[in-house]
Structures are given as C-alpha cells and as structure tokens.
Coordinates of C-alpha atoms in Angstrom, one line a residue:
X1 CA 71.5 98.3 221.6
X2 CA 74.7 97.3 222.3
X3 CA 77.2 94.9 220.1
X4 CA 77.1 92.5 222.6
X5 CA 73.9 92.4 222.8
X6 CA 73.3 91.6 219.1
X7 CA 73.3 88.0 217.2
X8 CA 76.7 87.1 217.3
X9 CA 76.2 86.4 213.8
X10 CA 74.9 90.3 213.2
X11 CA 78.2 91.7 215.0
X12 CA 80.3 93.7 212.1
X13 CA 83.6 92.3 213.3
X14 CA 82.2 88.4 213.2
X15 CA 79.7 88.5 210.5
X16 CA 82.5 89.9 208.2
X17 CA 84.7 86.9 209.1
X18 CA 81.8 84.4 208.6
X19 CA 79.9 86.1 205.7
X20 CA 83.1 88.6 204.0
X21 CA 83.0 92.2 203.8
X22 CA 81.0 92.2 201.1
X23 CA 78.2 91.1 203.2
X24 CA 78.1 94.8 205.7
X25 CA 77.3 98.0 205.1
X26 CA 78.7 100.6 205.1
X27 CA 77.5 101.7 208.5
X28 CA 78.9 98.6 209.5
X29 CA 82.2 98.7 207.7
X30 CA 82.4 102.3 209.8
X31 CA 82.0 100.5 213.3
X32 CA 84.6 98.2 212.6
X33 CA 87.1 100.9 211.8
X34 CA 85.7 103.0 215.1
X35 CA 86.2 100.1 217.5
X36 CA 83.6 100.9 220.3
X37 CA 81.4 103.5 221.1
X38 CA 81.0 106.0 223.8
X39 CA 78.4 107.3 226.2
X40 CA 75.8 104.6 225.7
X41 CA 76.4 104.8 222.3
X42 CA 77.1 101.3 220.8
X43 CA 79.6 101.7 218.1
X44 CA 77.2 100.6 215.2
X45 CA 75.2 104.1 216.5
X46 CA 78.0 106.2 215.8
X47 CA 78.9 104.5 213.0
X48 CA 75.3 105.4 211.8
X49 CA 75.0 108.8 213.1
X50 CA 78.5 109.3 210.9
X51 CA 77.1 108.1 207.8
X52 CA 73.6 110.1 208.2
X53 CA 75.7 112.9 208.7
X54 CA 77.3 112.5 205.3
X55 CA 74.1 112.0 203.8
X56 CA 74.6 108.2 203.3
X57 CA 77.3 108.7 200.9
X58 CA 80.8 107.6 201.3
X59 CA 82.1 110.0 198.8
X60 CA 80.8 112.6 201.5
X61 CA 82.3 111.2 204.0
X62 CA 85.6 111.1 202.2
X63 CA 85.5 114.6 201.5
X64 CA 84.0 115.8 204.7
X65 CA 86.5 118.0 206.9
X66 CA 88.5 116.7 209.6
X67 CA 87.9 119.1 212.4
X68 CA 84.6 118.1 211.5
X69 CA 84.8 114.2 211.6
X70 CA 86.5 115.0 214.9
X71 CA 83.5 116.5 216.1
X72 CA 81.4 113.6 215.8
X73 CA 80.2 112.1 219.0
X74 CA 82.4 109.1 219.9
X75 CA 84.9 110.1 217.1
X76 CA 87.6 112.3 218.4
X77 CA 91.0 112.7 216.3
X78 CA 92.5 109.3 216.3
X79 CA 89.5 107.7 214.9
X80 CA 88.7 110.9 212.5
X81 CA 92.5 110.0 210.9
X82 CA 91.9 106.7 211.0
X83 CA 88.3 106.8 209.0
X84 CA 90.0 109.4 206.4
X85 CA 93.2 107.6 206.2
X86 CA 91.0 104.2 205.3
X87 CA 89.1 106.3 202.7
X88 CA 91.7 107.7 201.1
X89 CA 93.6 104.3 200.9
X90 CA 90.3 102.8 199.1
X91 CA 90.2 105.5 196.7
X92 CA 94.4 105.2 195.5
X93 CA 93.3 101.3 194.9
X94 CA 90.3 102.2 193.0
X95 CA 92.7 104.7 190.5
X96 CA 95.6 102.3 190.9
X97 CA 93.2 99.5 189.8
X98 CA 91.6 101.5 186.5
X99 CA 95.1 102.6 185.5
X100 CA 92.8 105.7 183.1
X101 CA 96.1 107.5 182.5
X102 CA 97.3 104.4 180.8
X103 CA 94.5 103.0 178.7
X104 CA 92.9 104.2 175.5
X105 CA 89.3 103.6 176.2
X106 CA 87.6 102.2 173.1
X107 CA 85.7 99.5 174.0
X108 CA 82.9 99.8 176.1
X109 CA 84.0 96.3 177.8
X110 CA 86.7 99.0 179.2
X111 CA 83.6 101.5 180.1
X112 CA 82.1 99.0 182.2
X113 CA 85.4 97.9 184.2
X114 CA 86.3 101.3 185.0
X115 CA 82.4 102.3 185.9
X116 CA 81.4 99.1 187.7
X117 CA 82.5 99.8 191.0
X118 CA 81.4 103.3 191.6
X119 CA 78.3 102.2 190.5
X120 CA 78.0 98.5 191.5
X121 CA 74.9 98.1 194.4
X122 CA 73.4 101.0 194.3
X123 CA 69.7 101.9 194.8
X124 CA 69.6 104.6 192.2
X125 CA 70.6 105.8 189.1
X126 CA 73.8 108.1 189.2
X127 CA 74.7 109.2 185.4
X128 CA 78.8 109.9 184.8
X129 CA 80.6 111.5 181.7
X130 CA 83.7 110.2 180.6
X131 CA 85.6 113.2 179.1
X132 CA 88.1 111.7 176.5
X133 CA 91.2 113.9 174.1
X134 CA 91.5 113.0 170.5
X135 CA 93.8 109.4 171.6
X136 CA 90.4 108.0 173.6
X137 CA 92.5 109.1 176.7
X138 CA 90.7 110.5 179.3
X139 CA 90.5 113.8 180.7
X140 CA 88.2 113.5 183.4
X141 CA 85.0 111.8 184.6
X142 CA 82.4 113.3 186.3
X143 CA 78.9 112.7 187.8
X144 CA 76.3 115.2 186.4
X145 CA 73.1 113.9 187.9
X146 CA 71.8 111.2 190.3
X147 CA 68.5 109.9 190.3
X148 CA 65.9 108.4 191.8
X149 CA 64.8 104.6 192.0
X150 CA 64.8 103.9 188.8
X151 CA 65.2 107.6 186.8
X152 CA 67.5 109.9 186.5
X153 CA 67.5 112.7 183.5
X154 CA 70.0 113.6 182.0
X155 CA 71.4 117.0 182.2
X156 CA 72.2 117.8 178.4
X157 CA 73.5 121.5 179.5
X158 CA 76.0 120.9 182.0
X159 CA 77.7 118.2 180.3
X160 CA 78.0 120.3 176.8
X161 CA 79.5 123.0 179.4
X162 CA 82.0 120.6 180.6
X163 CA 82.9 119.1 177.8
X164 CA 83.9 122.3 176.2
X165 CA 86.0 123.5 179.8
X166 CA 88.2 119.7 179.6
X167 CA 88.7 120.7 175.6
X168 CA 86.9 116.8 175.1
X169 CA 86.8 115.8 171.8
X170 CA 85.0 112.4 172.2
X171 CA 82.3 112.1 175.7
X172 CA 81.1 108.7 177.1
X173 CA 78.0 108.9 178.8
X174 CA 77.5 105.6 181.8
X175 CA 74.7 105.4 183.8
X176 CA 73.3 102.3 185.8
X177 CA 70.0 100.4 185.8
X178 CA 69.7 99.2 189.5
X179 CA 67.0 96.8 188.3
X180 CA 69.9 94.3 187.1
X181 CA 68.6 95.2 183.4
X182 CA 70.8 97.1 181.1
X183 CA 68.5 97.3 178.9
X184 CA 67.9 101.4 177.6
X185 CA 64.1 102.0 178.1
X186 CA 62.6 104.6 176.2
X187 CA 64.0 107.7 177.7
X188 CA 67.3 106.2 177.8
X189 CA 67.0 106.5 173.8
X190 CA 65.1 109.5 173.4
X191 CA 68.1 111.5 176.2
X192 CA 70.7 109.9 174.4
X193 CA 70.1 111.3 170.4
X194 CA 69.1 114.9 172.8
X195 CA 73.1 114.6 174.0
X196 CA 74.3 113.6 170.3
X197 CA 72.6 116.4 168.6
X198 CA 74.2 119.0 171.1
X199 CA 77.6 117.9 171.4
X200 CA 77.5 117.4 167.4
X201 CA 76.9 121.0 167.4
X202 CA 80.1 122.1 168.6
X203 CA 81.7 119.1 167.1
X204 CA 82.0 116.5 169.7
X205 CA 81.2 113.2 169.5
X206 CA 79.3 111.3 172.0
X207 CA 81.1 108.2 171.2
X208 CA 78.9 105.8 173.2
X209 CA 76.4 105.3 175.8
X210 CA 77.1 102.4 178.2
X211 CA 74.3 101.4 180.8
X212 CA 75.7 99.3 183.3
X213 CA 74.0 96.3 185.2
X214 CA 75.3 94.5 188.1
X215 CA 76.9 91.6 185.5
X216 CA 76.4 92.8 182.1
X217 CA 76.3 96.2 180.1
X218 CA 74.3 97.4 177.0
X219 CA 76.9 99.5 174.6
X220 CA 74.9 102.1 172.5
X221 CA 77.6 102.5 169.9
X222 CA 77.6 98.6 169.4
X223 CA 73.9 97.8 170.1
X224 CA 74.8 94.7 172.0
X225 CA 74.9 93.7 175.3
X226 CA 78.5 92.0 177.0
X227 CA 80.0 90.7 179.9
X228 CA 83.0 92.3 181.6
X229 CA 86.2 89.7 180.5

C-alpha cells in the first residue's frame, strides 16, 4: 500500500502533527526520516523491512553497520547517514539528559528517572544493573537479560562477573513490570535475596532493587512505592 493511499490521518508525517510523535512507532518514526520509498515499496515498507532487520530493536539499529544500512532496499547512503546521524543525536540527549557522571545516585526516585525511558512502553521485561564506586557514582549500566511478557530471570552469574570486572562496590538492579504494576511478585523477591547473598559474598552490596512502572516505581531498599518528582 502506498502513503497516499492510507487514512490521511494514518500517514506518519500528518498523524504526528495531529496526534505528536509520541503517537508512531517506530516503523513509523523510520519512514519519516526515509522520505519515500522505492520500487513499489511505500516508504512505511522499508521503514518496516529496516526495523525487522534489526530485530525490532532500535538499539540494533543504532549499532548496526553502515555499509549495511546502506544495503537496505530503498536506503542508499544519504538516508543510511541520515537514520544513524538521527540515532546517535537521540542517544547524546538521552546521556545529556541523565547527567550519570554528575549525580550521586542514592535515591531510587533518581533510579527511576534515569531508567524510565529505556524502559518506558515496552512489551517485556528487560532487567539492567547499575554498577556504582564507593561515592554512589556510577560506573556503568548494563542490560543482563530480557524477558518475555511478563518474566524475565535474573542472571545472578553474569552480574556477580561484572560487577567484580567495573571494581563496583554498591549494584542497583531495575527491571520493568509492563503490566503498569510495580508491584515485585514472588519471584521478584525470591531473585532479589539470590543477588544479595552472592554479591554479599564478595562484599558488594546490592543496594536496592527498583521495578519500574509506566508512572510509579516500587524501591526494595525503602519498601515503598513513589512517583518520579
């Protein structure tokens, strides 16, 4: 099908004018960057065919080769630099934005606001580790598993691994509840106390577990839920 074809209010170009970004996918958010489409592809195919290509994830696209981008159908150079150059813009504002070399994180009000929007509208659980020095700065963050629905378990071994190789002395486990609860369910509990006993063994503290909602958290360390402020 082609764009013009489509409900003008279903075109990316007007239905983010009308509706906000916010309101396309990321598909969607693609074709507008690529303009039009090519051979009897509409541009919301290519945009598609991009994003299946990087396995639905933009952080695969971001990190996918150029020559390889530029090998797309209906790509070509100038729109392969202009889809990385995008990218790469959204991920300086995200670091610019969380200003983690600046901040102590103590408070897991902080946990959420730098967590939310790599996890914010998702259809799965992902589970990150904040890696933090003696001053609650941090070292690094990393995903260790992604999961399904609703699950995703947590693996105990790679984190101790890492947190040893960054030299952490404190570790802050996130992970999201894409049911808009951030309530811990059992195995949230039960994978937590596996991750204290294990880092406690090489003396490292797990100094909280945060499981972020769309609008609210639930802080293991404080037993409370709270709203970003």
């Amino acid at each position: 099908m082609k764009i013009k074809d489509l409900c003008p209010d279903e075109r990316p170009r007007e239905k983010m004018r009308q509706r906000g970004a916010k309101a396309l996918s990321n598909a969607e958010l693609l074709a507008i960057l690529l303009g039009s489409g090519t051979g009897g592809l509409s541009v919301i195919d290519v945009a598609q065919e991009i994003m299946s290509c990087a396995g639905g994830r933009l952080a695969l696209l971001r990190a996918m080769p150029l020559e390889r981008l530029m090998a797309q159908r209906g790509v070509g150079e100038a729109r392969a630099i202009t889809v990385t150059a995008a990218l790469e813009f959204g991920r300086r504002a995200f670091e610019e934005l969380s200003h983690l070399d600046k901040r102590a994180i103590t408070s897991p009000e902080l946990v959420y606001q730098i967590m939310l929007p790599l996890l914010k509208n998702l259809d799965h659980e992902e589970c990150w580790v904040l890696f933090l020095n003696r001053a609650c700065l941090l070292l690094g963050k990393e995903m260790v598993c992604s999961g399904s629905l609703d699950a995703t378990l947590i693996d105990t071994g790679r984190i101790l691994r890492r947190a040893i190789e960054t030299q952490a002395s404190t570790v802050i486990l996130v992970h999201n509840h894409p049911s808009g609860s951030p309530c811990p369910g059992n195995a949230d509990i039960t994978q937590t106390e596996r991750l204290r006993r294990a880092l406690s063994a090489v003396s490292i503290q797990l100094y909280d577990h945060v499981v972020i909602a769309e609008d609210s958290f639930y802080s293991f360390s404080e037993e409370r839920y709270g709203h970003c402020r």
